[in-house]
């Protein structure tokens, strides 16, 4: 088994989407919660273990108009924070 | 919020005790009936799909349910955490080990009303003190978070110093919370023997305010003498100095619960809060919780209660505390006046002063 660079959402984490387009990610095992904006929600939904960060960034750029150039770094930082807090892992490759 | 983040669920209407000030029993508007396991499990699946985060399991006494492990598995499976409100007397190693094993328990709140069996058992029944302590120690052994709630009444109001020492120094708990017996349920039947009179309220406030200085940050409350003592001190100071109205003052802002959480009775009725158990908003597994949460006319009306001005009430006519008063708990307002949209006479500072109370 080899770790890939494709992030995958921890299935224990709950995504609570609120009316104002903001959302809360809640890790029931640790009680940690993170608030996020609509771009964060879209990133979260794309973390299925099939795309690397670059792939996620390009999908986000396609779906959101006016995504600033810095968004690639911001998305990587966001995924990094989620990974540090156990919200996200990296897909394992059996090949 | 699209759906509630947390719910209080009375998973049973049974209890092994019959406390003399219990708010839960003897409410003529409540049906005391337990739901079968399957009904709760179906409901937990719905809660999981709505992204609910935490359930507080209450009763009755939640540990009386023989199927508790199965219910907890249903909660865990649906990615939620849980907490308990308990009398502590039925907690044994087996269930404590199970709870610890889930890794999802926020805490178990156990009621302890005295520093000795005499004060505690006076309202809760013989033997309940020792059993509650055994429950606490069992939870501690299994490293489950324990919080303690002290309900203040006529028989323990002069034991508060000892209670604080016992809980914080002897048992080594990090903190505890307090409230007082309120005019609800069984307490209405025994009011003369349990409810604090004005002198006792004064004494409780003075002692608790002193104890909070002795044990900083370790004694809390969201109602009862400590809350009243702190709030009334601020109100009196503001009035005496002619300060501007408090941001939440002058209107019925005393309760924010209906915007944040919701409750379910043991018989499956959805209610805004356990203190408003008569207000049925729907029924689990028949009505969609999201629909009730977003569109129930009664719940939405309760959420606009904060727009009602205290100046509209004859009860408050001429009161100089109006700009600083929040009207307090709608549940107690209902049991004491028959109206939810009314200030609670129980937490009325003017009435307290008129009856001989004093602000310390
Ligand atoms: S107060 Fe709690 S422990 Fe006491 S009778 Fe009522 S439900 Fe049971
Ligand atoms: S009469 Fe009582 S409830 Fe009304 S404003 Fe004055 S203190 Fe508050």
GROMACS .gro file of C-alpha atoms and ligand atoms in nm:
model
  471
    1UNK     CA    1   0.000   0.000   0.000
    2UNK     CA    2   0.134   0.342  -0.095
    3UNK     CA    3  -0.002   0.676   0.010
    4UNK     CA    4  -0.115   0.889  -0.285
    5UNK     CA    5  -0.152   1.268  -0.301
    6UNK     CA    6  -0.526   1.234  -0.349
    7UNK     CA    7  -0.717   1.359  -0.042
    8UNK     CA    8  -1.018   1.167   0.077
    9UNK     CA    9  -1.278   1.295   0.324
   10UNK     CA   10  -1.302   1.108   0.655
   11UNK     CA   11  -1.644   0.936   0.632
   12UNK     CA   12  -1.709   1.001   1.001
   13UNK     CA   13  -1.717   1.377   0.936
   14UNK     CA   14  -2.059   1.537   0.897
   15UNK     CA   15  -2.114   1.825   0.658
   16UNK     CA   16  -2.387   2.057   0.786
   17UNK     CA   17  -2.492   2.301   0.515
   18UNK     CA   18  -2.666   2.608   0.652
   19UNK     CA   19  -2.908   2.851   0.486
   20UNK     CA   20  -2.654   3.124   0.431
   21UNK     CA   21  -2.432   2.894   0.216
   22UNK     CA   22  -2.187   2.852   0.500
   23UNK     CA   23  -2.135   2.509   0.643
   24UNK     CA   24  -1.989   2.329   0.941
   25UNK     CA   25  -1.772   2.019   0.919
   26UNK     CA   26  -1.808   1.817   1.237
   27UNK     CA   27  -1.588   1.528   1.342
   28UNK     CA   28  -1.806   1.320   1.575
   29UNK     CA   29  -1.506   1.123   1.701
   30UNK     CA   30  -1.311   1.425   1.824
   31UNK     CA   31  -1.593   1.684   1.859
   32UNK     CA   32  -1.386   1.921   1.643
   33UNK     CA   33  -1.585   2.152   1.416
   34UNK     CA   34  -1.469   2.376   1.134
   35UNK     CA   35  -1.676   2.646   0.965
   36UNK     CA   36  -1.638   2.686   0.592
   37UNK     CA   37  -1.763   2.892   0.296
   38UNK     CA   38  -1.923   2.767  -0.028
   39UNK     CA   39  -1.582   2.710  -0.193
   40UNK     CA   40  -1.477   2.499   0.108
   41UNK     CA   41  -1.797   2.299   0.077
   42UNK     CA   42  -1.726   2.234  -0.291
   43UNK     CA   43  -1.368   2.131  -0.207
   44UNK     CA   44  -1.498   1.898   0.060
   45UNK     CA   45  -1.733   1.728  -0.185
   46UNK     CA   46  -1.451   1.681  -0.436
   47UNK     CA   47  -1.225   1.502  -0.187
   48UNK     CA   48  -1.323   1.154  -0.297
   49UNK     CA   49  -0.975   1.003  -0.327
   50UNK     CA   50  -0.987   1.023  -0.705
   51UNK     CA   51  -0.840   1.372  -0.754
   52UNK     CA   52  -0.519   1.533  -0.634
   53UNK     CA   53  -0.515   1.892  -0.509
   54UNK     CA   54  -0.440   2.023  -0.858
   55UNK     CA   55  -0.742   1.838  -0.993
   56UNK     CA   56  -0.960   1.979  -0.717
   57UNK     CA   57  -0.835   2.335  -0.782
   58UNK     CA   58  -0.908   2.308  -1.152
   59UNK     CA   59  -1.262   2.180  -1.086
   60UNK     CA   60  -1.318   2.470  -0.845
   61UNK     CA   61  -1.195   2.719  -1.103
   62UNK     CA   62  -1.443   2.575  -1.350
   63UNK     CA   63  -1.736   2.593  -1.111
   64UNK     CA   64  -1.677   2.930  -0.940
   65UNK     CA   65  -1.647   3.251  -1.139
   66UNK     CA   66  -1.381   3.503  -1.032
   67UNK     CA   67  -1.172   3.251  -0.841
   68UNK     CA   68  -0.860   3.451  -0.748
   69UNK     CA   69  -0.516   3.323  -0.855
   70UNK     CA   70  -0.424   3.257  -0.494
   71UNK     CA   71  -0.704   3.004  -0.464
   72UNK     CA   72  -0.476   2.709  -0.542
   73UNK     CA   73  -0.258   2.787  -0.241
   74UNK     CA   74  -0.560   2.861  -0.024
   75UNK     CA   75  -0.725   2.534  -0.115
   76UNK     CA   76  -0.404   2.345  -0.043
   77UNK     CA   77  -0.378   2.522   0.294
   78UNK     CA   78  -0.743   2.441   0.370
   79UNK     CA   79  -0.691   2.073   0.290
   80UNK     CA   80  -0.375   2.078   0.504
   81UNK     CA   81  -0.567   2.211   0.806
   82UNK     CA   82  -0.838   1.952   0.757
   83UNK     CA   83  -0.576   1.676   0.733
   84UNK     CA   84  -0.402   1.794   1.051
   85UNK     CA   85  -0.733   1.775   1.237
   86UNK     CA   86  -0.830   1.431   1.115
   87UNK     CA   87  -1.102   1.548   0.875
   88UNK     CA   88  -0.916   1.425   0.568
   89UNK     CA   89  -0.672   1.146   0.486
   90UNK     CA   90  -0.479   1.052   0.174
   91UNK     CA   91  -0.604   0.773  -0.046
   92UNK     CA   92  -0.395   0.456  -0.028
   93UNK     CA   93  -0.290   0.292  -0.353
   94UNK     CA   94  -0.258  -0.083  -0.365
   95UNK     CA   95  -0.053  -0.075  -0.687
   96UNK     CA   96  -2.993   2.700   1.080
   97UNK     CA   97  -3.145   2.452   0.837
   98UNK     CA   98  -3.178   2.186   1.108
   99UNK     CA   99  -3.108   2.182   1.483
  100UNK     CA  100  -2.749   2.112   1.584
  101UNK     CA  101  -2.852   1.943   1.906
  102UNK     CA  102  -3.158   1.786   2.062
  103UNK     CA  103  -3.261   1.687   2.411
  104UNK     CA  104  -3.435   1.353   2.403
  105UNK     CA  105  -3.628   1.208   2.693
  106UNK     CA  106  -3.562   0.847   2.601
  107UNK     CA  107  -3.779   0.720   2.884
  108UNK     CA  108  -4.063   0.832   3.104
  109UNK     CA  109  -3.959   0.584   3.372
  110UNK     CA  110  -3.744   0.662   3.673
  111UNK     CA  111  -3.630   0.460   3.974
  112UNK     CA  112  -3.662   0.767   4.199
  113UNK     CA  113  -3.951   0.999   4.287
  114UNK     CA  114  -3.783   1.327   4.378
  115UNK     CA  115  -4.004   1.573   4.559
  116UNK     CA  116  -3.919   1.862   4.327
  117UNK     CA  117  -3.906   1.671   3.998
  118UNK     CA  118  -4.015   1.893   3.708
  119UNK     CA  119  -4.076   1.591   3.485
  120UNK     CA  120  -4.346   1.388   3.658
  121UNK     CA  121  -4.697   1.508   3.741
  122UNK     CA  122  -4.734   1.728   3.439
  123UNK     CA  123  -5.101   1.682   3.342
  124UNK     CA  124  -5.027   1.781   2.982
  125UNK     CA  125  -4.767   1.507   2.924
  126UNK     CA  126  -4.827   1.146   2.817
  127UNK     CA  127  -4.593   0.915   3.014
  128UNK     CA  128  -4.525   0.637   2.764
  129UNK     CA  129  -4.200   0.487   2.632
  130UNK     CA  130  -4.132   0.425   2.265
  131UNK     CA  131  -3.994   0.091   2.148
  132UNK     CA  132  -3.628   0.066   2.045
  133UNK     CA  133  -3.705   0.060   1.672
  134UNK     CA  134  -3.885   0.394   1.682
  135UNK     CA  135  -3.582   0.564   1.833
  136UNK     CA  136  -3.345   0.396   1.590
  137UNK     CA  137  -3.553   0.512   1.293
  138UNK     CA  138  -3.551   0.864   1.435
  139UNK     CA  139  -3.173   0.858   1.490
  140UNK     CA  140  -3.131   0.768   1.121
  141UNK     CA  141  -3.332   1.079   1.035
  142UNK     CA  142  -3.119   1.291   1.269
  143UNK     CA  143  -2.802   1.153   1.109
  144UNK     CA  144  -2.927   1.252   0.765
  145UNK     CA  145  -2.999   1.605   0.893
  146UNK     CA  146  -2.645   1.655   1.027
  147UNK     CA  147  -2.747   1.678   1.393
  148UNK     CA  148  -2.431   1.682   1.604
  149UNK     CA  149  -2.521   1.608   1.966
  150UNK     CA  150  -2.803   1.444   2.160
  151UNK     CA  151  -2.862   1.496   2.530
  152UNK     CA  152  -3.033   1.186   2.665
  153UNK     CA  153  -3.266   1.261   2.952
  154UNK     CA  154  -3.578   1.118   3.108
  155UNK     CA  155  -3.702   1.010   3.352
  156UNK     CA  156  -3.378   0.831   3.418
  157UNK     CA  157  -3.207   0.737   3.090
  158UNK     CA  158  -3.000   0.455   3.244
  159UNK     CA  159  -3.321   0.267   3.325
  160UNK     CA  160  -3.359   0.166   2.959
  161UNK     CA  161  -3.251  -0.195   2.916
  162UNK     CA  162  -3.181  -0.132   2.546
  163UNK     CA  163  -2.948   0.162   2.611
  164UNK     CA  164  -2.644   0.004   2.435
  165UNK     CA  165  -2.851  -0.055   2.122
  166UNK     CA  166  -2.975   0.305   2.128
  167UNK     CA  167  -2.621   0.435   2.173
  168UNK     CA  168  -2.503   0.225   1.880
  169UNK     CA  169  -2.774   0.391   1.671
  170UNK     CA  170  -2.646   0.734   1.773
  171UNK     CA  171  -2.283   0.643   1.700
  172UNK     CA  172  -2.373   0.489   1.364
  173UNK     CA  173  -2.536   0.817   1.266
  174UNK     CA  174  -2.220   1.017   1.341
  175UNK     CA  175  -2.351   1.196   1.647
  176UNK     CA  176  -2.216   1.253   1.996
  177UNK     CA  177  -2.422   1.223   2.313
  178UNK     CA  178  -2.448   1.336   2.675
  179UNK     CA  179  -2.668   1.224   2.965
  180UNK     CA  180  -2.873   1.390   3.236
  181UNK     CA  181  -2.893   1.130   3.511
  182UNK     CA  182  -2.952   1.071   3.879
  183UNK     CA  183  -2.642   0.848   3.867
  184UNK     CA  184  -2.789   0.565   4.070
  185UNK     CA  185  -2.812   0.302   3.794
  186UNK     CA  186  -2.467   0.344   3.642
  187UNK     CA  187  -2.259   0.028   3.669
  188UNK     CA  188  -1.928  -0.092   3.527
  189UNK     CA  189  -2.086  -0.267   3.233
  190UNK     CA  190  -2.269   0.034   3.091
  191UNK     CA  191  -1.982   0.271   3.179
  192UNK     CA  192  -1.738   0.049   2.986
  193UNK     CA  193  -1.975   0.046   2.692
  194UNK     CA  194  -2.008   0.424   2.692
  195UNK     CA  195  -1.633   0.474   2.722
  196UNK     CA  196  -1.583   0.234   2.431
  197UNK     CA  197  -1.792   0.450   2.196
  198UNK     CA  198  -1.559   0.748   2.239
  199UNK     CA  199  -1.858   0.973   2.170
  200UNK     CA  200  -1.977   1.071   2.515
  201UNK     CA  201  -1.950   1.442   2.591
  202UNK     CA  202  -2.029   1.398   2.960
  203UNK     CA  203  -2.273   1.250   3.207
  204UNK     CA  204  -2.442   1.506   3.429
  205UNK     CA  205  -2.525   1.355   3.767
  206UNK     CA  206  -2.747   1.527   4.022
  207UNK     CA  207  -2.596   1.567   4.368
  208UNK     CA  208  -2.790   1.782   4.609
  209UNK     CA  209  -2.596   1.751   4.932
  210UNK     CA  210  -2.262   1.695   5.098
  211UNK     CA  211  -2.420   1.413   5.296
  212UNK     CA  212  -2.692   1.156   5.253
  213UNK     CA  213  -2.919   1.354   5.485
  214UNK     CA  214  -2.944   1.662   5.261
  215UNK     CA  215  -2.941   1.473   4.931
  216UNK     CA  216  -3.183   1.199   5.029
  217UNK     CA  217  -3.429   1.446   5.187
  218UNK     CA  218  -3.581   1.508   4.843
  219UNK     CA  219  -3.447   1.219   4.637
  220UNK     CA  220  -3.515   0.923   4.865
  221UNK     CA  221  -3.315   0.706   5.101
  222UNK     CA  222  -3.000   0.549   4.962
  223UNK     CA  223  -2.986   0.771   4.652
  224UNK     CA  224  -2.682   0.969   4.770
  225UNK     CA  225  -2.458   0.664   4.809
  226UNK     CA  226  -2.576   0.524   4.477
  227UNK     CA  227  -2.520   0.855   4.294
  228UNK     CA  228  -2.165   0.872   4.435
  229UNK     CA  229  -2.100   0.516   4.330
  230UNK     CA  230  -2.220   0.612   3.981
  231UNK     CA  231  -1.985   0.911   3.970
  232UNK     CA  232  -1.687   0.703   4.081
  233UNK     CA  233  -1.771   0.437   3.822
  234UNK     CA  234  -1.776   0.701   3.548
  235UNK     CA  235  -1.449   0.847   3.671
  236UNK     CA  236  -1.286   0.502   3.672
  237UNK     CA  237  -1.383   0.466   3.307
  238UNK     CA  238  -1.255   0.817   3.229
  239UNK     CA  239  -1.597   0.944   3.123
  240UNK     CA  240  -1.648   1.316   3.179
  241UNK     CA  241  -1.872   1.379   3.480
  242UNK     CA  242  -2.048   1.704   3.554
  243UNK     CA  243  -2.260   1.759   3.863
  244UNK     CA  244  -2.578   1.961   3.896
  245UNK     CA  245  -2.690   2.077   4.238
  246UNK     CA  246  -3.058   2.164   4.268
  247UNK     CA  247  -3.111   2.397   4.560
  248UNK     CA  248  -3.418   2.359   4.780
  249UNK     CA  249  -3.526   2.414   5.140
  250UNK     CA  250  -3.338   2.114   5.272
  251UNK     CA  251  -2.993   2.188   5.128
  252UNK     CA  252  -2.986   2.567   5.105
  253UNK     CA  253  -2.777   2.587   5.422
  254UNK     CA  254  -2.541   2.311   5.307
  255UNK     CA  255  -2.398   2.497   5.005
  256UNK     CA  256  -2.053   2.563   5.157
  257UNK     CA  257  -2.017   2.195   5.243
  258UNK     CA  258  -2.147   2.090   4.901
  259UNK     CA  259  -1.885   2.303   4.723
  260UNK     CA  260  -1.608   2.165   4.944
  261UNK     CA  261  -1.730   1.810   4.900
  262UNK     CA  262  -1.763   1.826   4.519
  263UNK     CA  263  -1.458   2.038   4.438
  264UNK     CA  264  -1.210   1.945   4.710
  265UNK     CA  265  -1.306   1.595   4.824
  266UNK     CA  266  -1.437   1.446   4.498
  267UNK     CA  267  -1.194   1.655   4.291
  268UNK     CA  268  -1.448   1.753   4.027
  269UNK     CA  269  -1.332   2.040   3.805
  270UNK     CA  270  -1.659   2.229   3.848
  271UNK     CA  271  -2.032   2.198   3.913
  272UNK     CA  272  -2.347   2.384   3.818
  273UNK     CA  273  -2.645   2.493   4.022
  274UNK     CA  274  -3.011   2.574   3.980
  275UNK     CA  275  -3.306   2.564   4.216
  276UNK     CA  276  -3.630   2.371   4.241
  277UNK     CA  277  -3.883   2.540   4.012
  278UNK     CA  278  -4.262   2.546   4.011
  279UNK     CA  279  -4.318   2.259   3.767
  280UNK     CA  280  -4.445   1.902   3.776
  281UNK     CA  281  -4.413   1.724   4.112
  282UNK     CA  282  -4.265   2.040   4.263
  283UNK     CA  283  -4.604   2.212   4.233
  284UNK     CA  284  -4.750   1.940   4.458
  285UNK     CA  285  -4.473   1.981   4.719
  286UNK     CA  286  -4.404   2.352   4.670
  287UNK     CA  287  -4.441   2.446   5.037
  288UNK     CA  288  -4.182   2.189   5.143
  289UNK     CA  289  -3.921   2.240   4.873
  290UNK     CA  290  -3.930   2.581   4.705
  291UNK     CA  291  -3.700   2.847   4.847
  292UNK     CA  292  -3.871   3.138   5.023
  293UNK     CA  293  -3.737   3.492   4.990
  294UNK     CA  294  -3.504   3.463   5.289
  295UNK     CA  295  -3.363   3.134   5.162
  296UNK     CA  296  -3.316   3.277   4.814
  297UNK     CA  297  -3.127   3.568   4.965
  298UNK     CA  298  -2.909   3.330   5.164
  299UNK     CA  299  -2.843   3.109   4.860
  300UNK     CA  300  -2.743   3.406   4.646
  301UNK     CA  301  -2.507   3.542   4.912
  302UNK     CA  302  -2.342   3.205   4.970
  303UNK     CA  303  -2.307   3.121   4.602
  304UNK     CA  304  -2.165   3.463   4.513
  305UNK     CA  305  -1.912   3.420   4.793
  306UNK     CA  306  -1.827   3.065   4.681
  307UNK     CA  307  -1.766   3.177   4.322
  308UNK     CA  308  -1.493   3.403   4.458
  309UNK     CA  309  -1.345   3.123   4.662
  310UNK     CA  310  -1.358   2.880   4.366
  311UNK     CA  311  -1.314   3.104   4.058
  312UNK     CA  312  -1.462   2.959   3.739
  313UNK     CA  313  -1.571   2.636   3.907
  314UNK     CA  314  -1.934   2.707   3.997
  315UNK     CA  315  -2.177   2.793   3.720
  316UNK     CA  316  -2.550   2.828   3.657
  317UNK     CA  317  -2.791   2.913   3.382
  318UNK     CA  318  -3.085   2.966   3.619
  319UNK     CA  319  -3.152   2.975   3.992
  320UNK     CA  320  -3.004   3.184   4.274
  321UNK     CA  321  -2.656   3.228   4.128
  322UNK     CA  322  -2.788   3.349   3.791
  323UNK     CA  323  -3.046   3.572   3.960
  324UNK     CA  324  -2.788   3.707   4.204
  325UNK     CA  325  -2.548   3.802   3.925
  326UNK     CA  326  -2.816   3.941   3.695
  327UNK     CA  327  -3.000   4.137   3.960
  328UNK     CA  328  -2.677   4.293   4.083
  329UNK     CA  329  -2.607   4.421   3.729
  330UNK     CA  330  -2.965   4.541   3.690
  331UNK     CA  331  -2.962   4.730   4.020
  332UNK     CA  332  -2.627   4.891   3.940
  333UNK     CA  333  -2.748   4.998   3.593
  334UNK     CA  334  -3.074   5.138   3.730
  335UNK     CA  335  -2.904   5.329   4.012
  336UNK     CA  336  -2.653   5.483   3.771
  337UNK     CA  337  -2.915   5.557   3.502
  338UNK     CA  338  -2.725   5.347   3.248
  339UNK     CA  339  -2.865   5.288   2.897
  340UNK     CA  340  -3.081   4.980   2.840
  341UNK     CA  341  -2.901   4.645   2.809
  342UNK     CA  342  -2.883   4.524   2.448
  343UNK     CA  343  -3.127   4.241   2.530
  344UNK     CA  344  -3.321   4.436   2.792
  345UNK     CA  345  -3.683   4.549   2.787
  346UNK     CA  346  -3.812   4.257   2.580
  347UNK     CA  347  -3.881   3.885   2.628
  348UNK     CA  348  -3.528   3.782   2.533
  349UNK     CA  349  -3.473   3.549   2.828
  350UNK     CA  350  -3.463   3.231   2.618
  351UNK     CA  351  -3.268   3.170   2.298
  352UNK     CA  352  -3.322   2.795   2.295
  353UNK     CA  353  -3.585   2.766   2.016
  354UNK     CA  354  -3.334   2.896   1.762
  355UNK     CA  355  -3.061   2.651   1.860
  356UNK     CA  356  -3.218   2.329   1.974
  357UNK     CA  357  -3.534   2.130   2.012
  358UNK     CA  358  -3.659   1.845   2.233
  359UNK     CA  359  -3.846   1.519   2.206
  360UNK     CA  360  -4.063   1.375   2.482
  361UNK     CA  361  -4.052   1.009   2.580
  362UNK     CA  362  -4.377   0.943   2.390
  363UNK     CA  363  -4.227   1.086   2.069
  364UNK     CA  364  -4.389   1.431   2.075
  365UNK     CA  365  -4.158   1.701   1.940
  366UNK     CA  366  -4.160   2.001   2.175
  367UNK     CA  367  -3.954   2.322   2.178
  368UNK     CA  368  -3.798   2.243   2.516
  369UNK     CA  369  -3.849   2.009   2.811
  370UNK     CA  370  -3.970   2.313   3.005
  371UNK     CA  371  -4.243   2.363   2.744
  372UNK     CA  372  -4.348   1.998   2.734
  373UNK     CA  373  -4.714   2.087   2.667
  374UNK     CA  374  -4.636   2.252   2.333
  375UNK     CA  375  -4.654   1.965   2.085
  376UNK     CA  376  -4.508   2.063   1.748
  377UNK     CA  377  -4.526   1.723   1.581
  378UNK     CA  378  -4.441   1.358   1.631
  379UNK     CA  379  -4.123   1.174   1.544
  380UNK     CA  380  -4.136   0.934   1.249
  381UNK     CA  381  -4.468   1.090   1.143
  382UNK     CA  382  -4.359   1.449   1.089
  383UNK     CA  383  -4.031   1.550   0.927
  384UNK     CA  384  -3.808   1.713   1.189
  385UNK     CA  385  -3.663   1.952   0.929
  386UNK     CA  386  -4.016   2.059   0.837
  387UNK     CA  387  -4.110   2.114   1.202
  388UNK     CA  388  -3.785   2.303   1.265
  389UNK     CA  389  -3.827   2.534   0.969
  390UNK     CA  390  -4.202   2.577   0.940
  391UNK     CA  391  -4.384   2.501   1.265
  392UNK     CA  392  -4.601   2.811   1.330
  393UNK     CA  393  -4.576   2.762   1.709
  394UNK     CA  394  -4.199   2.731   1.701
  395UNK     CA  395  -4.161   3.028   1.473
  396UNK     CA  396  -4.385   3.232   1.697
  397UNK     CA  397  -4.172   3.135   1.997
  398UNK     CA  398  -3.868   3.256   1.802
  399UNK     CA  399  -4.022   3.600   1.767
  400UNK     CA  400  -4.095   3.623   2.139
  401UNK     CA  401  -3.789   3.845   2.177
  402UNK     CA  402  -3.977   4.125   1.997
  403UNK     CA  403  -4.241   4.149   2.272
  404UNK     CA  404  -4.183   4.451   2.492
  405UNK     CA  405  -4.204   4.414   2.870
  406UNK     CA  406  -4.373   4.753   2.879
  407UNK     CA  407  -4.681   4.587   2.725
  408UNK     CA  408  -4.747   4.381   3.038
  409UNK     CA  409  -4.960   4.502   3.322
  410UNK     CA  410  -4.735   4.284   3.539
  411UNK     CA  411  -4.440   4.515   3.459
  412UNK     CA  412  -4.627   4.846   3.470
  413UNK     CA  413  -4.416   5.121   3.625
  414UNK     CA  414  -4.112   4.898   3.683
  415UNK     CA  415  -3.784   5.084   3.671
  416UNK     CA  416  -3.593   4.765   3.579
  417UNK     CA  417  -3.765   4.724   3.240
  418UNK     CA  418  -3.464   4.846   3.032
  419UNK     CA  419  -3.244   4.579   3.193
  420UNK     CA  420  -3.486   4.288   3.232
  421UNK     CA  421  -3.517   3.992   2.991
  422UNK     CA  422  -3.837   3.835   3.127
  423UNK     CA  423  -3.654   3.502   3.177
  424UNK     CA  424  -3.771   3.143   3.121
  425UNK     CA  425  -4.094   3.099   2.918
  426UNK     CA  426  -4.142   2.753   3.074
  427UNK     CA  427  -4.177   2.892   3.424
  428UNK     CA  428  -4.381   3.184   3.287
  429UNK     CA  429  -4.625   2.926   3.151
  430UNK     CA  430  -4.660   2.718   3.468
  431UNK     CA  431  -4.700   3.029   3.684
  432UNK     CA  432  -4.921   3.245   3.462
  433UNK     CA  433  -5.066   3.010   3.200
  434UNK     CA  434  -4.898   3.217   2.926
  435UNK     CA  435  -4.573   3.146   2.742
  436UNK     CA  436  -4.546   3.503   2.616
  437UNK     CA  437  -4.521   3.658   2.960
  438UNK     CA  438  -4.231   3.747   3.191
  439UNK     CA  439  -4.162   3.478   3.448
  440UNK     CA  440  -4.280   3.593   3.793
  441UNK     CA  441  -4.027   3.353   3.946
  442UNK     CA  442  -3.732   3.558   3.819
  443UNK     CA  443  -3.895   3.897   3.864
  444UNK     CA  444  -3.656   4.121   4.053
  445UNK     CA  445  -3.918   4.376   4.149
  446UNK     CA  446  -4.138   4.110   4.304
  447UNK     CA  447  -3.841   3.965   4.492
  448UNK     CA  448  -3.762   4.307   4.640
  449UNK     CA  449  -4.126   4.379   4.723
  450UNK     CA  450  -4.143   4.051   4.915
  451UNK     CA  451  -3.847   4.150   5.132
  452UNK     CA  452  -3.553   4.040   4.916
  453UNK     CA  453  -3.234   4.241   4.883
  454UNK     CA  454  -2.960   4.277   4.626
  455UNK     CA  455  -2.622   4.188   4.772
  456LIG     S1  456  -3.588   1.459   3.918
  456LIG    FE1  457  -3.492   1.312   3.782
  456LIG     S2  458  -3.426   1.148   3.919
  456LIG    FE2  459  -3.576   1.264   4.028
  456LIG     S3  460  -3.771   1.161   3.988
  456LIG    FE3  461  -3.752   1.327   3.837
  456LIG     S4  462  -3.662   1.226   3.661
  456LIG    FE4  463  -3.626   1.090   3.838
  457LIG     S1  464  -4.177   4.374   3.681
  457LIG    FE1  465  -4.033   4.206   3.704
  457LIG     S2  466  -4.036   4.100   3.509
  457LIG    FE2  467  -4.127   4.302   3.474
  457LIG     S3  468  -3.956   4.430   3.410
  457LIG    FE3  469  -3.974   4.452   3.632
  457LIG     S4  470  -3.830   4.303   3.713
  457LIG    FE4  471  -3.867   4.244   3.501
   0.00000   0.00000   0.00000
